[in-house]
PDB file of C-alpha atoms and ligand atoms in Angstrom:
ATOM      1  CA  UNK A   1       0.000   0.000   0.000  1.00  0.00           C
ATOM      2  CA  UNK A   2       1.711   2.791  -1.435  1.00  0.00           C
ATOM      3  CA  UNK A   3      -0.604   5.335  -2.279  1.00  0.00           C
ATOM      4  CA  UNK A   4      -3.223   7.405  -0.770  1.00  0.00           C
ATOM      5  CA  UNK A   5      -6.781   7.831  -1.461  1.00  0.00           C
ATOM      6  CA  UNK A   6      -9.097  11.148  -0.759  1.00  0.00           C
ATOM      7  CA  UNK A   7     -12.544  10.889  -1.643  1.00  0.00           C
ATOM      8  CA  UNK A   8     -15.260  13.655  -1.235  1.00  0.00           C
ATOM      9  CA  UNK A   9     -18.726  14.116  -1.395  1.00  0.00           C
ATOM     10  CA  UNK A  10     -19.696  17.350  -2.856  1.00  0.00           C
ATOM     11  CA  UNK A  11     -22.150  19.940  -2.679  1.00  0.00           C
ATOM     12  CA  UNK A  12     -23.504  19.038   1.076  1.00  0.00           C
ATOM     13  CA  UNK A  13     -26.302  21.012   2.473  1.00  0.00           C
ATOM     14  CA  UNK A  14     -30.106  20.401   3.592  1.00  0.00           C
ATOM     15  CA  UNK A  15     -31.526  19.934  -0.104  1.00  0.00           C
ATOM     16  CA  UNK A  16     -29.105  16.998  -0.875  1.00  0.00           C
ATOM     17  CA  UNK A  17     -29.284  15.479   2.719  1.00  0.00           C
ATOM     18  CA  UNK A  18     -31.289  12.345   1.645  1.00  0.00           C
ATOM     19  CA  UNK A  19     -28.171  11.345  -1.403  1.00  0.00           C
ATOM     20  CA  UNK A  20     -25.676  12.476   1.421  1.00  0.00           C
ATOM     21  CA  UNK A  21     -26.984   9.677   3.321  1.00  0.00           C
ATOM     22  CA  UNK A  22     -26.817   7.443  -0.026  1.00  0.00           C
ATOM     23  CA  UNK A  23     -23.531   8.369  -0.911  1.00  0.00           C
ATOM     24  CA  UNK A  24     -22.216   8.477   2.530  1.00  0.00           C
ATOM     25  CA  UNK A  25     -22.776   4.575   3.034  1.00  0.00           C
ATOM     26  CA  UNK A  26     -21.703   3.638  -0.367  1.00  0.00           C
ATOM     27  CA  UNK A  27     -18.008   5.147  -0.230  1.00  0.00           C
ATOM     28  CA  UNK A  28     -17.972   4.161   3.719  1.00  0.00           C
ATOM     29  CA  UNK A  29     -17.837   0.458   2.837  1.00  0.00           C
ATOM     30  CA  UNK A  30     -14.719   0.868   1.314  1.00  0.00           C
ATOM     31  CA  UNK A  31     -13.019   4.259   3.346  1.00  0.00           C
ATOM     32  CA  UNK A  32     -14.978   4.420   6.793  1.00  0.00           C
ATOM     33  CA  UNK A  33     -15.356   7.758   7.638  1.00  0.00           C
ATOM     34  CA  UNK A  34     -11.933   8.590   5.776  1.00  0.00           C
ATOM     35  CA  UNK A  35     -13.527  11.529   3.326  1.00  0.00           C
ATOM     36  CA  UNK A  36     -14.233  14.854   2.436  1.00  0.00           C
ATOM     37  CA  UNK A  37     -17.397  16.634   2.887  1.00  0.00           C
ATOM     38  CA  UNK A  38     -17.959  19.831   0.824  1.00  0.00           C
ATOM     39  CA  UNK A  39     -20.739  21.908   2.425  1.00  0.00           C
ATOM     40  CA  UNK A  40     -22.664  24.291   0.524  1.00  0.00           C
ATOM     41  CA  UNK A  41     -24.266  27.193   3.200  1.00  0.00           C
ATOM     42  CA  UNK A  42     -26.386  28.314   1.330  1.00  0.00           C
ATOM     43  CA  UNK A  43     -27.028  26.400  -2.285  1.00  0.00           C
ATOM     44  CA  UNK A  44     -28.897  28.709  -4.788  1.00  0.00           C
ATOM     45  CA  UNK A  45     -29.907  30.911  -2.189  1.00  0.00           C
ATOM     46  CA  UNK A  46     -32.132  27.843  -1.409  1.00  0.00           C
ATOM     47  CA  UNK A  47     -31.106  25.787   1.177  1.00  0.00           C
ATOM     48  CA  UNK A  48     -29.513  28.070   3.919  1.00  0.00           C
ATOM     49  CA  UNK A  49     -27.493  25.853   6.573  1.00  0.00           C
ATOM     50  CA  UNK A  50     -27.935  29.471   9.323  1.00  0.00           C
ATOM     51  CA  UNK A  51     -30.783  28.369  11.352  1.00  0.00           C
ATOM     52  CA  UNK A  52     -31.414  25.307  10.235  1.00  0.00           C
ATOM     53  CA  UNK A  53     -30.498  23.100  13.446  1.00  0.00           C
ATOM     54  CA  UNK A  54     -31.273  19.996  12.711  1.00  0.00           C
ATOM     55  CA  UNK A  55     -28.697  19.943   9.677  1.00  0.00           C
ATOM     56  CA  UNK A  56     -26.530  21.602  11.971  1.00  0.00           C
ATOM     57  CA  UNK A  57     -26.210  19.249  14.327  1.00  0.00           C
ATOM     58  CA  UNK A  58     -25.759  16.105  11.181  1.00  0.00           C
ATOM     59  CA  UNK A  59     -23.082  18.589   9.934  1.00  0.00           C
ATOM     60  CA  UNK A  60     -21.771  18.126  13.594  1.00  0.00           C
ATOM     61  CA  UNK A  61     -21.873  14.588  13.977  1.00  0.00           C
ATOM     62  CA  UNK A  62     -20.443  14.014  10.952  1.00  0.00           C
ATOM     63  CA  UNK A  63     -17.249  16.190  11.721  1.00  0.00           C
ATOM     64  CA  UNK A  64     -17.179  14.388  15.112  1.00  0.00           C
ATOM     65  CA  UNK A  65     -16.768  11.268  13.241  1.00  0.00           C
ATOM     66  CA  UNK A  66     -13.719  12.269  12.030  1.00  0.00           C
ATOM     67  CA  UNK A  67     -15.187  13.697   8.312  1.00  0.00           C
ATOM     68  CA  UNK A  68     -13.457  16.618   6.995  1.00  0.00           C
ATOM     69  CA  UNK A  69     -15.104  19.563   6.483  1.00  0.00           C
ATOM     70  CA  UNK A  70     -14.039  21.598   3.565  1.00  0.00           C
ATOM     71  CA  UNK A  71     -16.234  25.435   2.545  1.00  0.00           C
ATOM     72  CA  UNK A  72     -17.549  24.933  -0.702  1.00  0.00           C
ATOM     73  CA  UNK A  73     -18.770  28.675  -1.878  1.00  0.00           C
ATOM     74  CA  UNK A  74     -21.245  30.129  -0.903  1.00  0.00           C
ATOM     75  CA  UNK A  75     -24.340  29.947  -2.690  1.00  0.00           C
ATOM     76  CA  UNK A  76     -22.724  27.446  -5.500  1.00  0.00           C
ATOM     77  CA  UNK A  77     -24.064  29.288  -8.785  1.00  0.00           C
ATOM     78  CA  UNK A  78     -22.212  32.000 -11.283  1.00  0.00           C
ATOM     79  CA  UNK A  79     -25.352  34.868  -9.553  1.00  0.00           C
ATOM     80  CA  UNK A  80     -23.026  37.278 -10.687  1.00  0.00           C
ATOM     81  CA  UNK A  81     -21.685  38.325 -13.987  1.00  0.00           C
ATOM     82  CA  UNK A  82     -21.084  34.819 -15.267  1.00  0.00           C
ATOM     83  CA  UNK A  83     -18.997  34.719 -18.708  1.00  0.00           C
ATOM     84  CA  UNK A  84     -20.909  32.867 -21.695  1.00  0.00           C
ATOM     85  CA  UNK A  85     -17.550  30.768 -21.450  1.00  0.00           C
ATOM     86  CA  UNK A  86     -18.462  29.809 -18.189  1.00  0.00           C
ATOM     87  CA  UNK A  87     -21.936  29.515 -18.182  1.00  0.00           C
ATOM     88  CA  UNK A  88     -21.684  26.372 -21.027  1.00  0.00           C
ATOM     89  CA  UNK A  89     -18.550  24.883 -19.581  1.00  0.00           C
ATOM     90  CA  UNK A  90     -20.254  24.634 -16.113  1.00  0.00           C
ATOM     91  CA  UNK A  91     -24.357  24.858 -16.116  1.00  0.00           C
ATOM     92  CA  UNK A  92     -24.008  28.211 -14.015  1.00  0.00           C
ATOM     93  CA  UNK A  93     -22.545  26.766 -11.167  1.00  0.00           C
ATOM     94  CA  UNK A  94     -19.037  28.252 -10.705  1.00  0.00           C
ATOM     95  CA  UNK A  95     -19.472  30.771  -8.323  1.00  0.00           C
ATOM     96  CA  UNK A  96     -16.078  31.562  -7.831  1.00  0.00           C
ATOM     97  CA  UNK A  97     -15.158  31.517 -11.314  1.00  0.00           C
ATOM     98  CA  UNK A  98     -15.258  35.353 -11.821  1.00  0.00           C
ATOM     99  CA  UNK A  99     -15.369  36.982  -8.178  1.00  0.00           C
ATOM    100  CA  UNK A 100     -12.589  39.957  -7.388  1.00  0.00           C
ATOM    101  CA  UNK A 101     -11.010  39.243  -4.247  1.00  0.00           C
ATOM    102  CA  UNK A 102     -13.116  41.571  -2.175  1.00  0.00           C
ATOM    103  CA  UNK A 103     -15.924  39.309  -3.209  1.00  0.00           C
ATOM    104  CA  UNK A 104     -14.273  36.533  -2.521  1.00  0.00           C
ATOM    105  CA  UNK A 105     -13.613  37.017   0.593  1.00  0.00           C
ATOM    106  CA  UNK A 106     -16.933  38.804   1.405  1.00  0.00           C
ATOM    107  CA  UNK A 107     -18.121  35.246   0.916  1.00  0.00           C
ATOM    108  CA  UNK A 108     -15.910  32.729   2.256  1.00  0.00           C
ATOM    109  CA  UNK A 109     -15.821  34.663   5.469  1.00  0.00           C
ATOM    110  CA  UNK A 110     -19.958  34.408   5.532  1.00  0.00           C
ATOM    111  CA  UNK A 111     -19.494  31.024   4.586  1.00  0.00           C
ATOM    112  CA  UNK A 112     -16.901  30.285   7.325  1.00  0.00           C
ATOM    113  CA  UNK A 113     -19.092  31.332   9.781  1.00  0.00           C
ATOM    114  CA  UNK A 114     -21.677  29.718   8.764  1.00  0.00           C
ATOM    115  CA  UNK A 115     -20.233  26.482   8.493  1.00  0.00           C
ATOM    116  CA  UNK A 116     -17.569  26.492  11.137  1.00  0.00           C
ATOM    117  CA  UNK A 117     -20.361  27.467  13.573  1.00  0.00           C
ATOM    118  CA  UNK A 118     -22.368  24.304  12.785  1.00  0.00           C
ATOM    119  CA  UNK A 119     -19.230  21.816  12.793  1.00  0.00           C
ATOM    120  CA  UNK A 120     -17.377  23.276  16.070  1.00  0.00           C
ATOM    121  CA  UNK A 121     -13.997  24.308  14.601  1.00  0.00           C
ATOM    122  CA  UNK A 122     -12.000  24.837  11.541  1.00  0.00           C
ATOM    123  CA  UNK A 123     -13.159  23.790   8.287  1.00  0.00           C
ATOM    124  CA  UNK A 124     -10.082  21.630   6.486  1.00  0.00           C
ATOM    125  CA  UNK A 125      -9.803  24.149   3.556  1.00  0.00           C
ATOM    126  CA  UNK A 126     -12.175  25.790   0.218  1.00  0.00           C
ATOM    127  CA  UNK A 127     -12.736  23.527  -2.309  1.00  0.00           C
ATOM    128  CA  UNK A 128     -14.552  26.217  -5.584  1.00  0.00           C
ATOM    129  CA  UNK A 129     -17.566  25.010  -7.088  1.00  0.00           C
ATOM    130  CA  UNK A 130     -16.761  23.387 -10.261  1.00  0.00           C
ATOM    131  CA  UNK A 131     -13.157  23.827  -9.244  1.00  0.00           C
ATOM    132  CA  UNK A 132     -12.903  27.313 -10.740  1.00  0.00           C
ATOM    133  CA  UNK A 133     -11.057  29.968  -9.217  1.00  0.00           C
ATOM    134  CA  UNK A 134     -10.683  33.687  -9.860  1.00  0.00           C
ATOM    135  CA  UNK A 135      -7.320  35.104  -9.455  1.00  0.00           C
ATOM    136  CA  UNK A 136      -9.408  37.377  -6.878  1.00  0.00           C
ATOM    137  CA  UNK A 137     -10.331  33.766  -5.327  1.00  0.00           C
ATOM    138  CA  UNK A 138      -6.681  33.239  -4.886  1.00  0.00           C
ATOM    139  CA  UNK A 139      -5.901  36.189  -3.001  1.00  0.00           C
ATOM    140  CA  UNK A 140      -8.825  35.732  -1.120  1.00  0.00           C
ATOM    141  CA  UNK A 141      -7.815  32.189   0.221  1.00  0.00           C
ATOM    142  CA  UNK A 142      -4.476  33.548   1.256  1.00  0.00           C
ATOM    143  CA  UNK A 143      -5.755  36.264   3.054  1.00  0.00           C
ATOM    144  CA  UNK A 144      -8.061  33.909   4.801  1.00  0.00           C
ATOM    145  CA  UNK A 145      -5.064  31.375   5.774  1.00  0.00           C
ATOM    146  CA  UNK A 146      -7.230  28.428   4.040  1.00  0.00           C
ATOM    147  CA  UNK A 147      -5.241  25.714   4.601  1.00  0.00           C
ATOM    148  CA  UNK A 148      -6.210  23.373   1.483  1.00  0.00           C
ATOM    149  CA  UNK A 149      -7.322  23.894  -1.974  1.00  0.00           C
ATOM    150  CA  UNK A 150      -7.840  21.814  -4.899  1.00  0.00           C
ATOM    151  CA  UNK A 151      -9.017  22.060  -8.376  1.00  0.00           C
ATOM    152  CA  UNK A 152      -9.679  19.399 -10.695  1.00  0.00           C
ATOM    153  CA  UNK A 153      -5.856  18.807 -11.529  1.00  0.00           C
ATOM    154  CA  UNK A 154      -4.140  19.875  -8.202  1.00  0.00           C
ATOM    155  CA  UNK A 155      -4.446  19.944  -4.651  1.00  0.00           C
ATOM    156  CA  UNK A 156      -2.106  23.476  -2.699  1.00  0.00           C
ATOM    157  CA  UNK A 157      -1.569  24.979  -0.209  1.00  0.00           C
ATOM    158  CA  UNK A 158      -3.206  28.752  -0.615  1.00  0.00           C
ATOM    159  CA  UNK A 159       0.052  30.721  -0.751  1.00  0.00           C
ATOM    160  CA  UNK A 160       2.486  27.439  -0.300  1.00  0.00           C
ATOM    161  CA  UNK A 161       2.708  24.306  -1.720  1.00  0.00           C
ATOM    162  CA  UNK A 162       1.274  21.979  -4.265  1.00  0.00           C
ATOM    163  CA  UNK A 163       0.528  18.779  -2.366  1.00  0.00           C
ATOM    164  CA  UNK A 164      -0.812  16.853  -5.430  1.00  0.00           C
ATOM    165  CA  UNK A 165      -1.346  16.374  -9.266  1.00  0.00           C
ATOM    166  CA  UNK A 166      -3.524  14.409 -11.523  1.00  0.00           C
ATOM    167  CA  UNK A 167      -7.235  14.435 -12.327  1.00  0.00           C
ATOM    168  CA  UNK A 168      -9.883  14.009 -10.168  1.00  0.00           C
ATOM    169  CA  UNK A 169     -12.237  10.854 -11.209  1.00  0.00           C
ATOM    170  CA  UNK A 170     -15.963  12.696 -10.912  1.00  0.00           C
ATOM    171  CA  UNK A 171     -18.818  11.179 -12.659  1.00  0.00           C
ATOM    172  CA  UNK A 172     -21.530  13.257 -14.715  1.00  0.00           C
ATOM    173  CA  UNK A 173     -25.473  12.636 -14.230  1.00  0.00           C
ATOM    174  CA  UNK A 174     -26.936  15.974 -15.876  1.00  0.00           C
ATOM    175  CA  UNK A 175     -27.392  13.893 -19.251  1.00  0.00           C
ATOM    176  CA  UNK A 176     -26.821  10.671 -21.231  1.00  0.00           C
ATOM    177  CA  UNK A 177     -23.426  11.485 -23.236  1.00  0.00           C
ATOM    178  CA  UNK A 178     -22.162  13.181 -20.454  1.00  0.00           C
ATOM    179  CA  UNK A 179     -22.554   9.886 -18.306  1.00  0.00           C
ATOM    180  CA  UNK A 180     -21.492   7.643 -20.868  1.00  0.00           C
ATOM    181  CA  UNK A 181     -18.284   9.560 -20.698  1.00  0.00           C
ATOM    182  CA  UNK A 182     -18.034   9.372 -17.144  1.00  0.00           C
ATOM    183  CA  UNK A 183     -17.936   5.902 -17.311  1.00  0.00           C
ATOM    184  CA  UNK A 184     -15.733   5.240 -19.353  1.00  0.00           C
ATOM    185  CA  UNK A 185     -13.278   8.022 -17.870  1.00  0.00           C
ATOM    186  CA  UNK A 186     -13.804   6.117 -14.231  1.00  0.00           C
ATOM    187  CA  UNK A 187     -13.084   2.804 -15.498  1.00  0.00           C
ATOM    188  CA  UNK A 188      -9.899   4.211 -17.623  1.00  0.00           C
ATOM    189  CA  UNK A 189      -9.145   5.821 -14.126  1.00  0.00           C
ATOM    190  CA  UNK A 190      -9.334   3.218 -11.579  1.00  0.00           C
ATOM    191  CA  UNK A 191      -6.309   1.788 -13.330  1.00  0.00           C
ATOM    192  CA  UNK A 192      -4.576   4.286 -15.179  1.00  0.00           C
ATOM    193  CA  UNK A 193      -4.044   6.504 -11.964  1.00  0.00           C
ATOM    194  CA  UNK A 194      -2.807   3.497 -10.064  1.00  0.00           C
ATOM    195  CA  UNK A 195       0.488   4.665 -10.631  1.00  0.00           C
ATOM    196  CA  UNK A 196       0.120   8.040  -9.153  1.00  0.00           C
ATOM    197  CA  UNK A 197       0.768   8.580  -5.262  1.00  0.00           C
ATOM    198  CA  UNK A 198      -2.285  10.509  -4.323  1.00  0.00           C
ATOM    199  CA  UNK A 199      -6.011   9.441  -6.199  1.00  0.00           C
ATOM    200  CA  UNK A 200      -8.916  12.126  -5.624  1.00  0.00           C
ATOM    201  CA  UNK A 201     -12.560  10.345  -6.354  1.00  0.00           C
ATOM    202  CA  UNK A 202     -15.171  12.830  -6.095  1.00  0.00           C
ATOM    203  CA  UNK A 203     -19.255  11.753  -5.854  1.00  0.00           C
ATOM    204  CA  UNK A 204     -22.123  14.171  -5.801  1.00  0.00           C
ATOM    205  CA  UNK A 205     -25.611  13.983  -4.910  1.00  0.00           C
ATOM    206  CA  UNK A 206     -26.681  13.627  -8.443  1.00  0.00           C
ATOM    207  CA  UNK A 207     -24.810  10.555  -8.660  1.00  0.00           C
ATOM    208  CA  UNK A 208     -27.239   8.486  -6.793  1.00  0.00           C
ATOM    209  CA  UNK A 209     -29.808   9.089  -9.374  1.00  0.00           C
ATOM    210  CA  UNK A 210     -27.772   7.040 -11.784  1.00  0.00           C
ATOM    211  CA  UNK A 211     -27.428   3.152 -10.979  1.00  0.00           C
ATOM    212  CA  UNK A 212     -24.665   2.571 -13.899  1.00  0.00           C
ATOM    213  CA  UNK A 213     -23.001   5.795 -11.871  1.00  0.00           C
ATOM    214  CA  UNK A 214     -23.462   3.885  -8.432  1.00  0.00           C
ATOM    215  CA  UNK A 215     -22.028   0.705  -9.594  1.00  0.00           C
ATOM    216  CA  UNK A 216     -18.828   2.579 -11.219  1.00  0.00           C
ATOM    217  CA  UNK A 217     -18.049   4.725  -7.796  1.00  0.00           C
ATOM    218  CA  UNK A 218     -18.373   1.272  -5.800  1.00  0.00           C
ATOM    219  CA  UNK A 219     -15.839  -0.673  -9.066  1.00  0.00           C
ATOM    220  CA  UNK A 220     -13.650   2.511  -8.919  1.00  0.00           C
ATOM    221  CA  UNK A 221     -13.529   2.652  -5.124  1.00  0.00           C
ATOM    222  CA  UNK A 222     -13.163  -1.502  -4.313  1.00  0.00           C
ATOM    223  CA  UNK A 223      -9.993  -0.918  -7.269  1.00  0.00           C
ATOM    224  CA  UNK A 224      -8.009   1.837  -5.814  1.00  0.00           C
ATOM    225  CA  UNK A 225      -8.324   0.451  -1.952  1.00  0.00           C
ATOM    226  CA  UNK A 226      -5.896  -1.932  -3.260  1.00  0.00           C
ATOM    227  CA  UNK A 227      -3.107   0.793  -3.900  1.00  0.00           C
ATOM    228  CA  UNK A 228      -3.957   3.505  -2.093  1.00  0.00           C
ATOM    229  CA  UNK A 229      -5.048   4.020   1.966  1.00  0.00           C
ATOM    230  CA  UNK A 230      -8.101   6.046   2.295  1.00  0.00           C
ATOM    231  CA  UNK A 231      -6.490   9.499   3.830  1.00  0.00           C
ATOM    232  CA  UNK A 232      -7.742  12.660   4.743  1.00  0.00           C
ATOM    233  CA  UNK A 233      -6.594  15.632   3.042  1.00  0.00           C
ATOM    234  CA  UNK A 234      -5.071  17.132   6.254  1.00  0.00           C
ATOM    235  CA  UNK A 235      -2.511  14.094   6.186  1.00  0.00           C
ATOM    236  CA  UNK A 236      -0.766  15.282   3.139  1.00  0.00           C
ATOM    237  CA  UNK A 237      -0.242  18.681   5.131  1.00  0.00           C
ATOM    238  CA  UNK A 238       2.925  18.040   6.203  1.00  0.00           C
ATOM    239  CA  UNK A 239       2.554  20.390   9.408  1.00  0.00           C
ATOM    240  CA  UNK A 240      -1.316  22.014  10.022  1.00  0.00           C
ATOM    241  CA  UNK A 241      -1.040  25.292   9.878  1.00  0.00           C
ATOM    242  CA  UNK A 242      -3.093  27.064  12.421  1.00  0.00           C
ATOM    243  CA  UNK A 243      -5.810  29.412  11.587  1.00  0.00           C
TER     244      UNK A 243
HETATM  245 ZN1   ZN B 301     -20.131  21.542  -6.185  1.00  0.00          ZN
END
C-alpha cells in the first residue's frame, strides 16, 4: 500500500441530505469515515445551513466522526456576472469563477461562519464550485489562511505548496453522453491513476440518481483500496497550519 486515497462528497447542504446519506454509506464500505465533505451554506440561495439546526447538528456529527469539512462557496451558482464561457462549460454553477477578491472574501468569510459554527472548529480548507477559481479567489484564500485547496488537476496549499497532481475521477449525471463519458473516464481511471501517489474520487448527490453511476463509484472505489489508503486531506499537510 503505497498510495493514498481522498474521496469527497460534494455539494452538502439540507436539499441533498437524503443522497448524502446514499452516498455516505456507499463510499464508507470501502473508506470508513476517511472523506471529504464539501458543504454548501447556502445552495442557490435555497437551502440556507444558518438556522437550520437539525442539519446543523448532522453537519456536527459528521465532523465528530472524524469527516473533513471543507467550505464549498457560498451559494454554489455563477449569480453574478457569469462569462458565456463559463456559463456552457459549467451549467451556471461556478461561483467563484469570476469573483474579485473583495468578493471573494466577502463570501468565504460568511461562509466560514456559517459552516464552522455548525461543525465546532476549523473547516479543512475551500474547495470552488466546479473547481474554478478567480485570481481574486486566490488572493482571497491567502488572506483567509485556508489551509487546502484543490481544483480538478491539483491539490495546494493557498500561498504554499502543491501537495498533489492528476485528475480528479468525478462522474456526470446531468445527461446521457455526459454519463457515458463518465464511465468510461472512471473505469480508464481506476487503473490508469494506479500509478500516481495521491487518487482524488469525487461523488455528488446527483450521482445516486444514476445506478450505472453507483455501480462505477463502488468498481472505482473496491480498485483503488488496493493501492492507495483512504487518507484525509489534512494528512498530506505536512505540518497544520493554524488558523
Ligand atoms: Zn459543487
Amino acid at each position: 500500500m503505497t498510495g493514498r486515497l481522498l474521496a469527497s462528497i460534494h455539494d452538502v447542504s439540507p436539499r441533498s441530505e437524503a443522497a448524502v446519506d446514499v452516498l455516505l454509506n456507499a463510499l464508507g464500505r470501502h473508506v470508513g469515515q476517511r472523506l471529504a465533505m464539501l458543504v454548501v451554506p447556502d445552495h442557490w440561495n435555497e437551502a440556507p445551513i444558518a438556522g437550520n439546526r437539525a442539519f446543523q447538528a448532522r453537519l456536527r456529527g459528521w465532523a465528530d466522526a472524524g469527516i473533513e469539512m471543507f467550505l464549498h462557496g457560498w451559494c454554489h451558482r455563477d449569480d453574478r456576472q457569469a462569462t458565456l464561457a463559463s456559463r456552457h462549460m459549467t451549467a451556471g454553477e461556478g461561483e467563484f469563477s469570476s469573483l474579485d477578491a473583495a468578493e471573494a472574501s466577502a463570501r468565504i468569510e460568511r461562509g466560514l461562519a456559517v459552516v464552522e459554527d455548525a461543525i465546532g472548529r476549523s473547516v479543512a480548507g475551500f474547495i470552488a464550485p466546479a473547481w474554478l477559481y478567480s485570481e481574486g479567489t486566490h488572493q482571497a484564500l491567502v488572506a483567509h489562511k485556508l489551509p487546502l485547496a484543490e481544483d480538478h488537476m491539483t491539490l495546494w496549499q493557498p500561498g504554499g505548496a502543491t501537495l498533489a497532481r492528476g485528475p480528479v475521477i468525478t462522474w456526470a449525471s446531468r445527461s446521457r453522453p455526459r454519463i457515458a463519458s463518465s464511465l468510461a473516464v472512471a473505469a480508464l481511471g481506476r487503473y490508469a491513476l494506479k500509478l500516481l501517489p495521491v487518487v482524488r474520487v469525487a461523488v455528488h448527490p446527483g450521482d445516486v440518481t444514476v445506478p450505472a453511476i453507483m455501480a462505477s463509484i463502488d468498481a472505482t472505489l473496491a480498485r483503488l483500496v488496493t493501492s492507495h489508503a483512504p487518507s484525509r486531506y489534512a494528512d498530506l499537510v505536512p505540518q497544520s497550519p493554524v488558523r
